[in-house]
Structure formats: structure tokens, C-alpha cells
PDB file of C-alpha atoms in Angstrom:
ATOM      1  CA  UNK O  26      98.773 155.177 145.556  1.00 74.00           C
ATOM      2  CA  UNK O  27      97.520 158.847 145.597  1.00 88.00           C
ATOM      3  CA  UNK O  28      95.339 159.833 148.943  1.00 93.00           C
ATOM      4  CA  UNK O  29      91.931 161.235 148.407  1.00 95.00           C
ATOM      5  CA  UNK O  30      90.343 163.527 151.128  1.00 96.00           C
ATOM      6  CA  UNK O  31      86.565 163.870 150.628  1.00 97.00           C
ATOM      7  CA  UNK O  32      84.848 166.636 152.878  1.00 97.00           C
ATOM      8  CA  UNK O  33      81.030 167.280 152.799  1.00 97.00           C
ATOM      9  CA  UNK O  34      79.717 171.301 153.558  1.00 96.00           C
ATOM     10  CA  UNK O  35      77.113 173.447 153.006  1.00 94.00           C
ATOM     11  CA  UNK O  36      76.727 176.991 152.364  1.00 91.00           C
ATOM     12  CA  UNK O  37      75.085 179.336 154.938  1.00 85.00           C
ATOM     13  CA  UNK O  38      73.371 181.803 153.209  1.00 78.00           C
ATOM     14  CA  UNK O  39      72.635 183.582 156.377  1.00 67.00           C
ATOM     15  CA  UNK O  40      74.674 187.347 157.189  1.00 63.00           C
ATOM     16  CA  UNK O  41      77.085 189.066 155.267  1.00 65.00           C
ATOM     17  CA  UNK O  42      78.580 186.658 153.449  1.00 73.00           C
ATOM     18  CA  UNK O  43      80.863 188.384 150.629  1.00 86.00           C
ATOM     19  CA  UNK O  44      83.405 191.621 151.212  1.00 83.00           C
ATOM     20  CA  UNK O  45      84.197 190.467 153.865  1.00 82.00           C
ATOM     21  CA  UNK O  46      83.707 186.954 153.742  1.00 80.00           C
ATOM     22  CA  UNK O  47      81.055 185.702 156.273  1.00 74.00           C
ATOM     23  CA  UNK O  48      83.913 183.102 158.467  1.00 71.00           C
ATOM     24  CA  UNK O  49      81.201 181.169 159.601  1.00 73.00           C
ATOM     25  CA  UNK O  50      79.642 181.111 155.658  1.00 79.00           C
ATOM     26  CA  UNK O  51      80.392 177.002 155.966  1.00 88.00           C
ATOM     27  CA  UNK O  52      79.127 174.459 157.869  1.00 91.00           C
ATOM     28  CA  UNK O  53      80.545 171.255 157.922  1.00 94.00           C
ATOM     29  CA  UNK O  54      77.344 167.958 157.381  1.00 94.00           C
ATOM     30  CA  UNK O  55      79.888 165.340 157.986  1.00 93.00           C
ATOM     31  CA  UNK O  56      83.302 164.003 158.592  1.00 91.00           C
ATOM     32  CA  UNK O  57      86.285 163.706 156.335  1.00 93.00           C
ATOM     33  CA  UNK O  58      86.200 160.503 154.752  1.00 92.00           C
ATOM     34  CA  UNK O  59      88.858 159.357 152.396  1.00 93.00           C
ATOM     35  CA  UNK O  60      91.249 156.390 150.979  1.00 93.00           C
ATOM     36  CA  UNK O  61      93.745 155.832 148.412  1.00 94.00           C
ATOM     37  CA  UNK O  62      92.558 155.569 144.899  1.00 91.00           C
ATOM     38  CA  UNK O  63      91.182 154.181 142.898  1.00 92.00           C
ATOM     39  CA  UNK O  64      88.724 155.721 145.245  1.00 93.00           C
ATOM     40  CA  UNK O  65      85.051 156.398 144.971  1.00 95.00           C
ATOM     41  CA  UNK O  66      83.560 159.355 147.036  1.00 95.00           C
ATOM     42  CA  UNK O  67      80.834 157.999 149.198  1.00 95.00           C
ATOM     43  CA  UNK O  68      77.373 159.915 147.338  1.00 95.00           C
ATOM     44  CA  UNK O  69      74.986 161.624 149.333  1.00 96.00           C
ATOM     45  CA  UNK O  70      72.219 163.432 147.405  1.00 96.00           C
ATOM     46  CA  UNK O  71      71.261 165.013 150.481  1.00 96.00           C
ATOM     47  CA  UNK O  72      72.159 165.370 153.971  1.00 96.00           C
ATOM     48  CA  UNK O  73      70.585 166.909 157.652  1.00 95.00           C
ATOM     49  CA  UNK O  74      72.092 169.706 159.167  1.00 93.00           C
ATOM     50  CA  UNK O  75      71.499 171.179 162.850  1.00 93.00           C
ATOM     51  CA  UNK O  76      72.901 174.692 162.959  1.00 88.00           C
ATOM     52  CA  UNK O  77      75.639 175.566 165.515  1.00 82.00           C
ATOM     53  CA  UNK O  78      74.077 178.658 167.440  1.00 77.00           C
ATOM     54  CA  UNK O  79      70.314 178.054 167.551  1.00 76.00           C
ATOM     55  CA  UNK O  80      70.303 174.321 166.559  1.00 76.00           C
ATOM     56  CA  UNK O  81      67.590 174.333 164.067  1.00 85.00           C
ATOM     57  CA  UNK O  82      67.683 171.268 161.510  1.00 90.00           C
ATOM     58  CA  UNK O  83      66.825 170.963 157.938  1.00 93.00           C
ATOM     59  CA  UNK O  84      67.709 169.274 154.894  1.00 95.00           C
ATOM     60  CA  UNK O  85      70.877 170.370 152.683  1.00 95.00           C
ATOM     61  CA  UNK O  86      71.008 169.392 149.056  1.00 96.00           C
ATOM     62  CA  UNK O  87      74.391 168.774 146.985  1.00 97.00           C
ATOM     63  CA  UNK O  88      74.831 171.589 144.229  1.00 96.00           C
ATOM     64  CA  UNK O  89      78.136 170.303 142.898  1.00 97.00           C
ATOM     65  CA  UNK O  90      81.407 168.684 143.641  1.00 97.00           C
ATOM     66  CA  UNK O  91      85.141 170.689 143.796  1.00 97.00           C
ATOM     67  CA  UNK O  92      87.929 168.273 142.892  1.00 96.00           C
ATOM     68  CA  UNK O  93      91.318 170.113 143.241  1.00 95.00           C
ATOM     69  CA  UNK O  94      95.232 168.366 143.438  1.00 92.00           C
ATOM     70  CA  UNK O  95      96.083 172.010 144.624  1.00 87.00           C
ATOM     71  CA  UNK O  96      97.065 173.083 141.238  1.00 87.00           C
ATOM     72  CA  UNK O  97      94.626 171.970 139.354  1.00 91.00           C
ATOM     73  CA  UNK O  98      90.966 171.503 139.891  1.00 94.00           C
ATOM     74  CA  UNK O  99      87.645 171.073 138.896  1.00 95.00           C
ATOM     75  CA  UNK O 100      83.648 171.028 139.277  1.00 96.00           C
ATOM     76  CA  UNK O 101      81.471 168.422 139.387  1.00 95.00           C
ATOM     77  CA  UNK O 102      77.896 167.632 138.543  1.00 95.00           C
ATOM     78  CA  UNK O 103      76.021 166.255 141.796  1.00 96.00           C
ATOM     79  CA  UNK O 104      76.568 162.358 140.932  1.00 96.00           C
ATOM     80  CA  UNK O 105      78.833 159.681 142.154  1.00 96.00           C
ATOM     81  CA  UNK O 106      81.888 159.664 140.501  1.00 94.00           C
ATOM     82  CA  UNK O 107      85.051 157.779 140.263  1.00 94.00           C
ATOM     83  CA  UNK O 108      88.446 158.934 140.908  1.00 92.00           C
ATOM     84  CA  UNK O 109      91.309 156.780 139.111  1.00 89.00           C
ATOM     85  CA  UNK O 110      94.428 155.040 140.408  1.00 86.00           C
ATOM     86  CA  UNK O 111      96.549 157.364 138.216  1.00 78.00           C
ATOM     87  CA  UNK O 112      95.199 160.464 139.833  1.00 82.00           C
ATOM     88  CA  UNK O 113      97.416 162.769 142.128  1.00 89.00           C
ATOM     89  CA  UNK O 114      96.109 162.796 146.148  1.00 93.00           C
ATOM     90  CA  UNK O 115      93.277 165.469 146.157  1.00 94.00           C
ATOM     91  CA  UNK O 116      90.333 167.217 148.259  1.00 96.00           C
ATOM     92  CA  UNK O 117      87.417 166.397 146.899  1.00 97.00           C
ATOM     93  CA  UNK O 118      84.424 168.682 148.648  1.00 97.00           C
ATOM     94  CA  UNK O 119      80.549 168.190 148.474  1.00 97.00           C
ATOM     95  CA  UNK O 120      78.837 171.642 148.397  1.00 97.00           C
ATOM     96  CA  UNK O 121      75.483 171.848 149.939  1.00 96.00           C
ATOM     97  CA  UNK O 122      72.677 174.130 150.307  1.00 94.00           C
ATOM     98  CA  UNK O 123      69.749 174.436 152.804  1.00 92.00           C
ATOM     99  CA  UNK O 124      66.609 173.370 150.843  1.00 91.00           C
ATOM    100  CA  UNK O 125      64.484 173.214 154.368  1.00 89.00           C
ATOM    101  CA  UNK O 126      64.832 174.117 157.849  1.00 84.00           C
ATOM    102  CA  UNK O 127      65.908 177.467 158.919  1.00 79.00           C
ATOM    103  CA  UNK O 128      69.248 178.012 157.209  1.00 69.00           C
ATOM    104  CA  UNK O 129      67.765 179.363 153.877  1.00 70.00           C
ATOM    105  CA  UNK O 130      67.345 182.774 152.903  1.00 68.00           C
ATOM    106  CA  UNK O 131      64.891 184.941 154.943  1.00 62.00           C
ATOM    107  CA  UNK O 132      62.495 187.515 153.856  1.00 60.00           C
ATOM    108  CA  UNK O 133      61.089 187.759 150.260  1.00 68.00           C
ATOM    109  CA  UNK O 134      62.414 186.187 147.170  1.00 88.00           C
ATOM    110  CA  UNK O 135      66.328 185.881 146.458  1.00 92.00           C
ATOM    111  CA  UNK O 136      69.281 184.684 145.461  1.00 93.00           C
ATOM    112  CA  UNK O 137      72.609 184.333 146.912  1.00 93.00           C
ATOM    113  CA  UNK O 138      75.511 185.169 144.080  1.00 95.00           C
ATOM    114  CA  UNK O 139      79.046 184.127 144.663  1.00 96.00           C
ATOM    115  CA  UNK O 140      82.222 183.503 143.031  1.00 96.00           C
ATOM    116  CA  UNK O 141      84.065 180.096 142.883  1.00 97.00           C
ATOM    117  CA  UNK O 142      87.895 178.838 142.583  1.00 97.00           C
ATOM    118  CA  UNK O 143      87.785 175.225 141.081  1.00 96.00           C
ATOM    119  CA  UNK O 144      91.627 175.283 141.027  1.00 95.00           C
ATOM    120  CA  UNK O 145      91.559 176.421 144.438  1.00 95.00           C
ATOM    121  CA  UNK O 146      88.244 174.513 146.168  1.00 95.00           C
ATOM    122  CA  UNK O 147      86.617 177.405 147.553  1.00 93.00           C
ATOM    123  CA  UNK O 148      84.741 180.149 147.312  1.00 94.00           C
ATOM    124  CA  UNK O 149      86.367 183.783 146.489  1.00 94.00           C
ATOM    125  CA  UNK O 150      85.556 187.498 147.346  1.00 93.00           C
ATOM    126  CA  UNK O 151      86.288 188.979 144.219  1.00 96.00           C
ATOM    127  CA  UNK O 152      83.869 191.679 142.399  1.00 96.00           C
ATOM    128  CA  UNK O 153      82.442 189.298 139.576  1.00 97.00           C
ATOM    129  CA  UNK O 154      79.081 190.147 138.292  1.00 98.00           C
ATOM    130  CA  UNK O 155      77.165 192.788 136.869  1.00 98.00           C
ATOM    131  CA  UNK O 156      73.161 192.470 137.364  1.00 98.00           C
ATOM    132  CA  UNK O 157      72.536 194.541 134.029  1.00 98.00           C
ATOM    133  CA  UNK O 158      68.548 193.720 134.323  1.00 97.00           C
ATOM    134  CA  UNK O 159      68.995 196.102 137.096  1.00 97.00           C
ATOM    135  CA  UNK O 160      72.479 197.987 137.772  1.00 97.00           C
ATOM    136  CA  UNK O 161      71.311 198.921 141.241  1.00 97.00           C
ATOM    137  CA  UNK O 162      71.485 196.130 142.873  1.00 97.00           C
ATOM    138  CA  UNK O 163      75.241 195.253 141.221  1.00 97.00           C
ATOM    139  CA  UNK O 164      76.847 196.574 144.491  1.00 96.00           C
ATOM    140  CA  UNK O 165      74.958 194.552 147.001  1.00 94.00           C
ATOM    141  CA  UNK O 166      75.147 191.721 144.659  1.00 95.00           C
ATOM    142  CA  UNK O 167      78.749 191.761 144.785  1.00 96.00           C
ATOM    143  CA  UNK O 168      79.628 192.967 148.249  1.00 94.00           C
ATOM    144  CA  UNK O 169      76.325 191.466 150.630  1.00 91.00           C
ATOM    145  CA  UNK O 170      75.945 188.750 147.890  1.00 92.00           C
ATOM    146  CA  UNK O 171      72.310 188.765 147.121  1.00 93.00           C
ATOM    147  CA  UNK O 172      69.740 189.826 144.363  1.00 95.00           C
ATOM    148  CA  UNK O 173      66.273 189.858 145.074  1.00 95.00           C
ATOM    149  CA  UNK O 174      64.145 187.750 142.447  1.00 95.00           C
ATOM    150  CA  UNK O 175      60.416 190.103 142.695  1.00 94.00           C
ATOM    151  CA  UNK O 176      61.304 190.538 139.418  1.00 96.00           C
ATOM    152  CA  UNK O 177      63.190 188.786 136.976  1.00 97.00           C
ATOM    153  CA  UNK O 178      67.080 189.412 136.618  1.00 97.00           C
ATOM    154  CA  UNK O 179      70.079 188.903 134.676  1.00 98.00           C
ATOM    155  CA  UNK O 180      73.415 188.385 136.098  1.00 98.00           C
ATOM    156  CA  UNK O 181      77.031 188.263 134.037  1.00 98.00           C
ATOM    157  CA  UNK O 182      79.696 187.233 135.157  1.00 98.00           C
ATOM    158  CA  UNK O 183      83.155 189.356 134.695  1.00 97.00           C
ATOM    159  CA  UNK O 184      85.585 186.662 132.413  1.00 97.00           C
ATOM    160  CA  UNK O 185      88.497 187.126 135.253  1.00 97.00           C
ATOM    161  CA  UNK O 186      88.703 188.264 138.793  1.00 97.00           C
ATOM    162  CA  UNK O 187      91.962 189.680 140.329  1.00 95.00           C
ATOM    163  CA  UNK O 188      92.178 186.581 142.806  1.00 95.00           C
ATOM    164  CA  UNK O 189      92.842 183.469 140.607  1.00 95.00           C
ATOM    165  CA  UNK O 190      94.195 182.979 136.720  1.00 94.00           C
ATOM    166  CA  UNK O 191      91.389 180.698 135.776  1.00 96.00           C
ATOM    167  CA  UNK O 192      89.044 182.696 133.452  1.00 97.00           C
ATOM    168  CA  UNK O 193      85.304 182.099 133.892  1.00 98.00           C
ATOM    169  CA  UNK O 194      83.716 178.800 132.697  1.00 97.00           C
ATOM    170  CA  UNK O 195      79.917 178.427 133.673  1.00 97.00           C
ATOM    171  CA  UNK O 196      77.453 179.379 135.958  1.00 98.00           C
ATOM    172  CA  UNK O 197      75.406 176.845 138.530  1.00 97.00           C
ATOM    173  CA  UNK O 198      72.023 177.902 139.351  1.00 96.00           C
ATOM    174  CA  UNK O 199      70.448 175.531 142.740  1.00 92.00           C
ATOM    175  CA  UNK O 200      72.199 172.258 141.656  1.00 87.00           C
ATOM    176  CA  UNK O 201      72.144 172.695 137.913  1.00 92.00           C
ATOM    177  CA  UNK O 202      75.229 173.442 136.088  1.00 92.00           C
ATOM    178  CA  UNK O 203      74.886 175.627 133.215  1.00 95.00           C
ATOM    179  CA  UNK O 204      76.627 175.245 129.744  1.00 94.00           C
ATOM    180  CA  UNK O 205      80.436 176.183 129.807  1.00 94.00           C
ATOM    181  CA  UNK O 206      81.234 179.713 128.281  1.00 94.00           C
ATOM    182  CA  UNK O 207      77.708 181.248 128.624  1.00 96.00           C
ATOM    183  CA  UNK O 208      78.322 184.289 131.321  1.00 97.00           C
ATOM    184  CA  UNK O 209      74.990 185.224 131.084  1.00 98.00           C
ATOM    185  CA  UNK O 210      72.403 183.825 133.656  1.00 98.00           C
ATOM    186  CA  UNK O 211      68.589 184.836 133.567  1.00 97.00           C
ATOM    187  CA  UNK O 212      67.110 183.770 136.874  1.00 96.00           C
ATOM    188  CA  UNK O 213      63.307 184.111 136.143  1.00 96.00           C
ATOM    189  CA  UNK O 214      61.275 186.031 139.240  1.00 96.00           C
ATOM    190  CA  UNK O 215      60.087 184.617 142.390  1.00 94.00           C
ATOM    191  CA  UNK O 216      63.455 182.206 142.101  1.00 94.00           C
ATOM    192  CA  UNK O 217      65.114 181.133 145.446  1.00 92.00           C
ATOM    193  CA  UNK O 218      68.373 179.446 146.188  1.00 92.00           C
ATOM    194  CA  UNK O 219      71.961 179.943 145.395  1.00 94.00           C
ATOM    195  CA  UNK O 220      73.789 181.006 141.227  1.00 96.00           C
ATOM    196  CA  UNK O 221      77.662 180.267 141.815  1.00 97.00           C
ATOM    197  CA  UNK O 222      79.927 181.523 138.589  1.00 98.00           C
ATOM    198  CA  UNK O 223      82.698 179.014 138.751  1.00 97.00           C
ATOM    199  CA  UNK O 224      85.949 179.885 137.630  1.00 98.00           C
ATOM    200  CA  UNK O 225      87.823 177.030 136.053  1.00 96.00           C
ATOM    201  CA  UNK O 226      90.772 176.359 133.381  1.00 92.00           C
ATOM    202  CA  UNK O 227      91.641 172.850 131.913  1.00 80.00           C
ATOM    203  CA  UNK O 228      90.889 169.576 133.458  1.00 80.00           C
ATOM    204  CA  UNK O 229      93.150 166.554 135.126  1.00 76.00           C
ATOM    205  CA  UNK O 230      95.387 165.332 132.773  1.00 67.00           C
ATOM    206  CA  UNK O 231      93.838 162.011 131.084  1.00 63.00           C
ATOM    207  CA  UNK O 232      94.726 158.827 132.500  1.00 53.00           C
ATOM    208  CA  UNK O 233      97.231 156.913 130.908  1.00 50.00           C
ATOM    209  CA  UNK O 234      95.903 153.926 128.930  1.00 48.00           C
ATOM    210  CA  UNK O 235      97.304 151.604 131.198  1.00 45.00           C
ATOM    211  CA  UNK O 236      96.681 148.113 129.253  1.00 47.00           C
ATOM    212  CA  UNK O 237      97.751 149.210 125.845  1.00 48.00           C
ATOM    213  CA  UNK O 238     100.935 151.295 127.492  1.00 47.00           C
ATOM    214  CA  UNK O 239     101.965 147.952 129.252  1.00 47.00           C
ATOM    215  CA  UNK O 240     101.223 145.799 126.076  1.00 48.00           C
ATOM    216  CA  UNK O 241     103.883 147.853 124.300  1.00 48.00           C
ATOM    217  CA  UNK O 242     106.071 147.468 127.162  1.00 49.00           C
ATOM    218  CA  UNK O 243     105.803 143.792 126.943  1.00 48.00           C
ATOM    219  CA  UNK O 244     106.449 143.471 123.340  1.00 49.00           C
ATOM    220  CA  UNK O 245     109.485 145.879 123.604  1.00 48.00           C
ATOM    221  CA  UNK O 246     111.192 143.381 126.467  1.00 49.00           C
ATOM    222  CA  UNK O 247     109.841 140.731 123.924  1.00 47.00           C
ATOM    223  CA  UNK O 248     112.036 141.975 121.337  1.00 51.00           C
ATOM    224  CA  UNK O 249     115.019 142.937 123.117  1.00 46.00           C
ATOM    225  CA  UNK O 250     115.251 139.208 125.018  1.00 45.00           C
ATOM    226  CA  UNK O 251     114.878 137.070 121.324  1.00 46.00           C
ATOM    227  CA  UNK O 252     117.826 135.386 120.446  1.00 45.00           C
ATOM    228  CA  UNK O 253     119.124 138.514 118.356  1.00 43.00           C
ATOM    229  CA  UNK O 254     115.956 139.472 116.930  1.00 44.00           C
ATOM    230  CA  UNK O 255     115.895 142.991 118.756  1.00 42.00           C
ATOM    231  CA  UNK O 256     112.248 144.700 118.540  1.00 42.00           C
ATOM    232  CA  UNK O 257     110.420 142.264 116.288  1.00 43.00           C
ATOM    233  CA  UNK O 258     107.207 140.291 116.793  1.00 45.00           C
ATOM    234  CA  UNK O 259     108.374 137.220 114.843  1.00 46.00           C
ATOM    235  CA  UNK O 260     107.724 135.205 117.767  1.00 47.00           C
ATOM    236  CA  UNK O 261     109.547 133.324 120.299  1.00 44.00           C
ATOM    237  CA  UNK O 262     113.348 132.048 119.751  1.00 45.00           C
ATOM    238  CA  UNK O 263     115.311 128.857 121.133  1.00 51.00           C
ATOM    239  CA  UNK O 264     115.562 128.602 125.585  1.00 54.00           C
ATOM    240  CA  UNK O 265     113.031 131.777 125.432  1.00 49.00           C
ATOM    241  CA  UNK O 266     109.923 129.922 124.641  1.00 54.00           C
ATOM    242  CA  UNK O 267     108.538 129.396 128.083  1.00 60.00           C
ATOM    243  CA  UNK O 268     109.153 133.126 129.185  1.00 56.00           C
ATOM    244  CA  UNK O 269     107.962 134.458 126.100  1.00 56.00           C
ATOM    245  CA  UNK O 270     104.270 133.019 125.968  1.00 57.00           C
ATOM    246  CA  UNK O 271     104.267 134.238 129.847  1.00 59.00           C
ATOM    247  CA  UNK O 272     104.811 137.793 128.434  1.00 57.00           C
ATOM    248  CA  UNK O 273     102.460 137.262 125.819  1.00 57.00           C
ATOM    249  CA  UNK O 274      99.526 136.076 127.909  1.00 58.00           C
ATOM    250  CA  UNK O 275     100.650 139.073 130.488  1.00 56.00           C
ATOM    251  CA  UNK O 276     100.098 141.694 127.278  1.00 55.00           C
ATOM    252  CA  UNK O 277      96.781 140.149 126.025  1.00 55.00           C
ATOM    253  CA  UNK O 278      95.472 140.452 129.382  1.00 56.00           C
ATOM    254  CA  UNK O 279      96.662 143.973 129.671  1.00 54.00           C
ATOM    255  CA  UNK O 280      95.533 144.725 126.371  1.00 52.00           C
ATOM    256  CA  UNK O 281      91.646 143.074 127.208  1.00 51.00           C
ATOM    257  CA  UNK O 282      91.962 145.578 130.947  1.00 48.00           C
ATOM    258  CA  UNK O 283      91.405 148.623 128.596  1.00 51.00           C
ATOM    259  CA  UNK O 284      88.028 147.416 127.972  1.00 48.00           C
ATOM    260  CA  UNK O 285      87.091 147.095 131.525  1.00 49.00           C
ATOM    261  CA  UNK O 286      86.314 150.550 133.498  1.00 51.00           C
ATOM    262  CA  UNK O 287      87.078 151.694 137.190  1.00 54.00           C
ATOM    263  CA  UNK O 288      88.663 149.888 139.825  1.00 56.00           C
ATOM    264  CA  UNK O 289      88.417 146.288 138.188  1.00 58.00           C
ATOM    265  CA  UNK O 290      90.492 147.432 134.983  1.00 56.00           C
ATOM    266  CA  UNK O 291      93.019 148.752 137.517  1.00 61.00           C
ATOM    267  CA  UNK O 292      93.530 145.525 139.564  1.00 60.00           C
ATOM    268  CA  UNK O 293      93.511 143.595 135.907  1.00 58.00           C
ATOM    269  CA  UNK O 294      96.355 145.795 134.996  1.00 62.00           C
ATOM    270  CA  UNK O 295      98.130 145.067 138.159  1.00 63.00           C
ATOM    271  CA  UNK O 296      97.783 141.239 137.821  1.00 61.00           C
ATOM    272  CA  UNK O 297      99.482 141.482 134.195  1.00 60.00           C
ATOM    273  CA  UNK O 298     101.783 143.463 135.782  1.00 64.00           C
ATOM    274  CA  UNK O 299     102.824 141.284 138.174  1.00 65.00           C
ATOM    275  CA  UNK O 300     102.681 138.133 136.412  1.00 62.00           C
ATOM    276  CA  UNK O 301     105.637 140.310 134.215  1.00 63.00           C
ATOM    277  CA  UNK O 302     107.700 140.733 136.925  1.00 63.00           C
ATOM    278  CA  UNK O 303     107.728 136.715 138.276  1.00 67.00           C
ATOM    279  CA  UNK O 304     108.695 135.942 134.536  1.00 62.00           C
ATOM    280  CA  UNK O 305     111.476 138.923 134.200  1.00 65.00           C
ATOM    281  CA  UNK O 306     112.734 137.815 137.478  1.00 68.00           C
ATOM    282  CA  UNK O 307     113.146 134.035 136.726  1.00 68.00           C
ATOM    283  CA  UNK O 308     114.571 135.552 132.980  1.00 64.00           C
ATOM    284  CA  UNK O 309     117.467 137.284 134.974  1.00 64.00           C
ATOM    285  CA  UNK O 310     119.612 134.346 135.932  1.00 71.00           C
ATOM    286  CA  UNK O 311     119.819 133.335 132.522  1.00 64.00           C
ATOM    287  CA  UNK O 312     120.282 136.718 131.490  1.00 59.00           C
ATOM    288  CA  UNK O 313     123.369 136.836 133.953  1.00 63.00           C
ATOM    289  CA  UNK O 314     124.529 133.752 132.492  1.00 66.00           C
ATOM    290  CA  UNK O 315     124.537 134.794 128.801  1.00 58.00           C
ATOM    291  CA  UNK O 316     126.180 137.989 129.455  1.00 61.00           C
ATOM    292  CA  UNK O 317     129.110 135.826 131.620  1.00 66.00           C
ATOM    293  CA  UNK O 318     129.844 133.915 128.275  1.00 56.00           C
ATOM    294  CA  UNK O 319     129.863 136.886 125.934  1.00 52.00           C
ATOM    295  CA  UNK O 320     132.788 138.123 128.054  1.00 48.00           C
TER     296      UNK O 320
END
């Protein structure tokens, strides 16, 4: 079973945070949790936070979830989710942002802008976006990482940065996630909070349909243990009976786990599984046996 690491931070808006990169632009709201999957990350909507140097406290809300393997990865709405037992072991991170208390923006309206890896689970420093409502500010916006929101703006996002190969997918403004493709973000005036352009390519592979894979496995041992038959579903032959319903029942019940989501189709699948291997492990005597008088 795959590991899953789930970590919970939120972004501090406060100093320089981009070109450079800010070190202390993260701020960890709890530990690392984790098991082996299936495995659901425990869902916090919200969560305190006491800052490290001048321990003020305030309220962080989740903006979206990065799910990476290291290779692959991607973003999340802010909702529990489920990862499956045929996933790969990955870091799974909450990002959060200040919605009270004194980690939030100071001094007039704003937005912080910033650039995000899903492959890679983290932020990146990488020029990215044009402000074309107002071209002036597209240094700052890039470099400090903020656009004042007086006025209205509109921000685009660049459809690749030098850092990563994933091309640009879609923007989150606060904790809504904008459609995929549209680079274009209007952020009407007087907005506060945080637009992230997320970089992302592709998704986890699909699991594999676990019941109706194993039913066909079943059938196929089926076949090749009839008295001669070789792949056929004619039914069961001669000293085979008793085995064969066993792998029959094991296949239906495989088959019927494909209906059931999450964990419980999982351990279904595992049952039927394991019923298989009792029945091919009382089959193999016999099997021995046969082969000794074909020789």
C-alpha cells in the first residue's frame, strides 16, 4: 500500500514574497498527518494560526489542495477528497490564506499574484503575468507580487514559465478555482486576497477497474483449469466442480465491488481476492497430481 503525507500551510502574504522568494512566505497550521491508502485527508475548511515573530492569531481559510507523486501532480478544489488504494505514495498539501487576524495584506486594497507548480507542490518564482489593465504595475506584480485593486484590473497569465514543463491551466482567485484554459483573470476593484495561476499538465492515471479486471482474471484460470476446455465459459467439468463455483462466486463478487465507491469497494475486492487464492491453493495439489500422470 502506497503512503500518503498530508501537510496543512498557509501563505504569508506579508514582505517580499516573489524574486526572491520570501523563505519565511509559509507557515505551517498543523502537523503532518498521513496513512496508507486508501486514505482520506482529514478536511479542515479552516484553521487558527498564531504568527511566529509577533504571535498575533487569526483565522486561515483553505484555497485549494496540491496532490503531487513527485512526477505528477495536481490541484484540488477545497473539499474532502478521497485518495485510492491504487494510487502511488504522495504529498498531499492544504493551502491556506489569512482571512482575519493580522497576517493579511496591509494598507489599501490588493492582491497577492503568484505562480504555482502542481507537478511540483509549490509555489514558483518565475515571471508569469502581464497586468495589461495597467502595464505599470506588471513589474511589481511579478517581482514584489502584488497589484493594488483601487481600480479594477486584469491579469494574464504567460502559457509557460522557464521553471517547470507544465503549461498553464487555470487561475484561483481567494478559494475559487477558475475554468481550465482561461488565462485571463478580471479581479473587479476594491478586491482583497490572493489570484494563484496554477500550472498543471495531465492528471493521475485512472484507477484500474479493479472488480471487472479480477472477474476476467477469474474466468481466464476458469478456462485454463476445465478438463480440456481451455478459455471457455461452458461451465464447470468433472473433479472441478467444487473449485469452480468458488471462482465463480469470487468473480460475481468482484464484478458487484465496481459498483461500490471508496474504501469499501477496495476491501470487497480484496475479499474476492482472497477467497481466489484459498481455492487456487487447495486446486494445486491436484494440479501436481495431474501433471505427475501426464508424465
Amino acid at each position: 500500500m502506497a503512503h500518503i503525507t498530508a501537510n496543512y500551510k498557509m501563505y504569508l502574504p506579508a514582505g517580499h514574497h516573489r524574486q526572491p522568494r520570501n523563505a519565511n512566505a509559509e507557515l505551517s497550521l498543523a502537523p503532518s498527518s498521513g496513512g496508507d491508502t486508501p486514505y482520506s485527508p482529514p478536511y479542515f475548511p479552516e484553521l487558527p494560526y498564531t504568527l511566529p515573530n509577533s504571535g498575533g492569531n487569526g483565522m486561515a481559510k483553505l484555497l485549494f489542495w496540491s496532490d503531487t507523486d513527485g512526477t505528477t501532480g495536481v490541484v484540488r478544489p477545497p473539499v474532502a477528497f478521497d485518495i485510492p488504494s491504487s494510487a502511488n505514495a504522495r504529498t498531499v498539501t492544504g493551502w491556506y490564506f489569512p482571512i482575519s487576524g493580522p497576517g493579511g495584506i496591509d494598507g489599501g486594497s490588493a492582491i497577492i499574484d503568484d505562480a504555482f507548480s502542481a507537478n511540483l507542490g509549490t509555489f514558483i518564482d518565475d515571471t508569469f503575468v502581464d497586468v495589461i489593465s495597467d502595464p505599470s504595475l506588471t513589474a511589481d506584480a511579478n517581482v514584489i507580487g502584488v497589484v493594488p485593486t483601487a481600480s479594477a484590473q486584469t491579469l494574464v497569465a504567460k502559457g509557460h514559465v522557464l521553471s517547470v514543463p507544465e503549461p498553464f491551466s487555470q487561475w484561483v482567485l481567494n478559494d475559487s478555482i477558475m475554468p481550465v484554459g482561461n488565462s485571463t483573470l478580471h479581479v473587479p476593484a476594491g478586491t482583497d486576497g490572493i489570484a494563484i495561476a496554477i500550472y498543471q499538465q495531465g492528471s493521475f492515471p485512472k484507477p484500474p477497474h479493479l472488480g471487472r479486471d479480477f472477474a476476467e482474471a477469474v474466468r481466464i484460470i476458469f478456462g485454463v483449469i476445465q478438463d480440456g476446455g481451455g478459455l471457455t465459459d461452458h461451465g464447470p467439468v468433472g473433479p472441478w466442480d467444487p473449485l469452480i463455483t468458488q471462482l465463480l462466486n469470487a468473480s460475481q463478487i468482484a464484478s458487484h465491488a465496481t459498483k461500490v465507491r471508496g474504501k469499501l469497494g477496495a476491501e470487497i475486492t480484496a475479499l474476492a481476492a482472497q477467497d481466489t487464492l484459498t481455492v487456487i491453493r487447495a486446486a494445486v495439489p491436484q494440479l501436481e497430481k495431474l501433471a505427475g500422470k501426464q508424465k
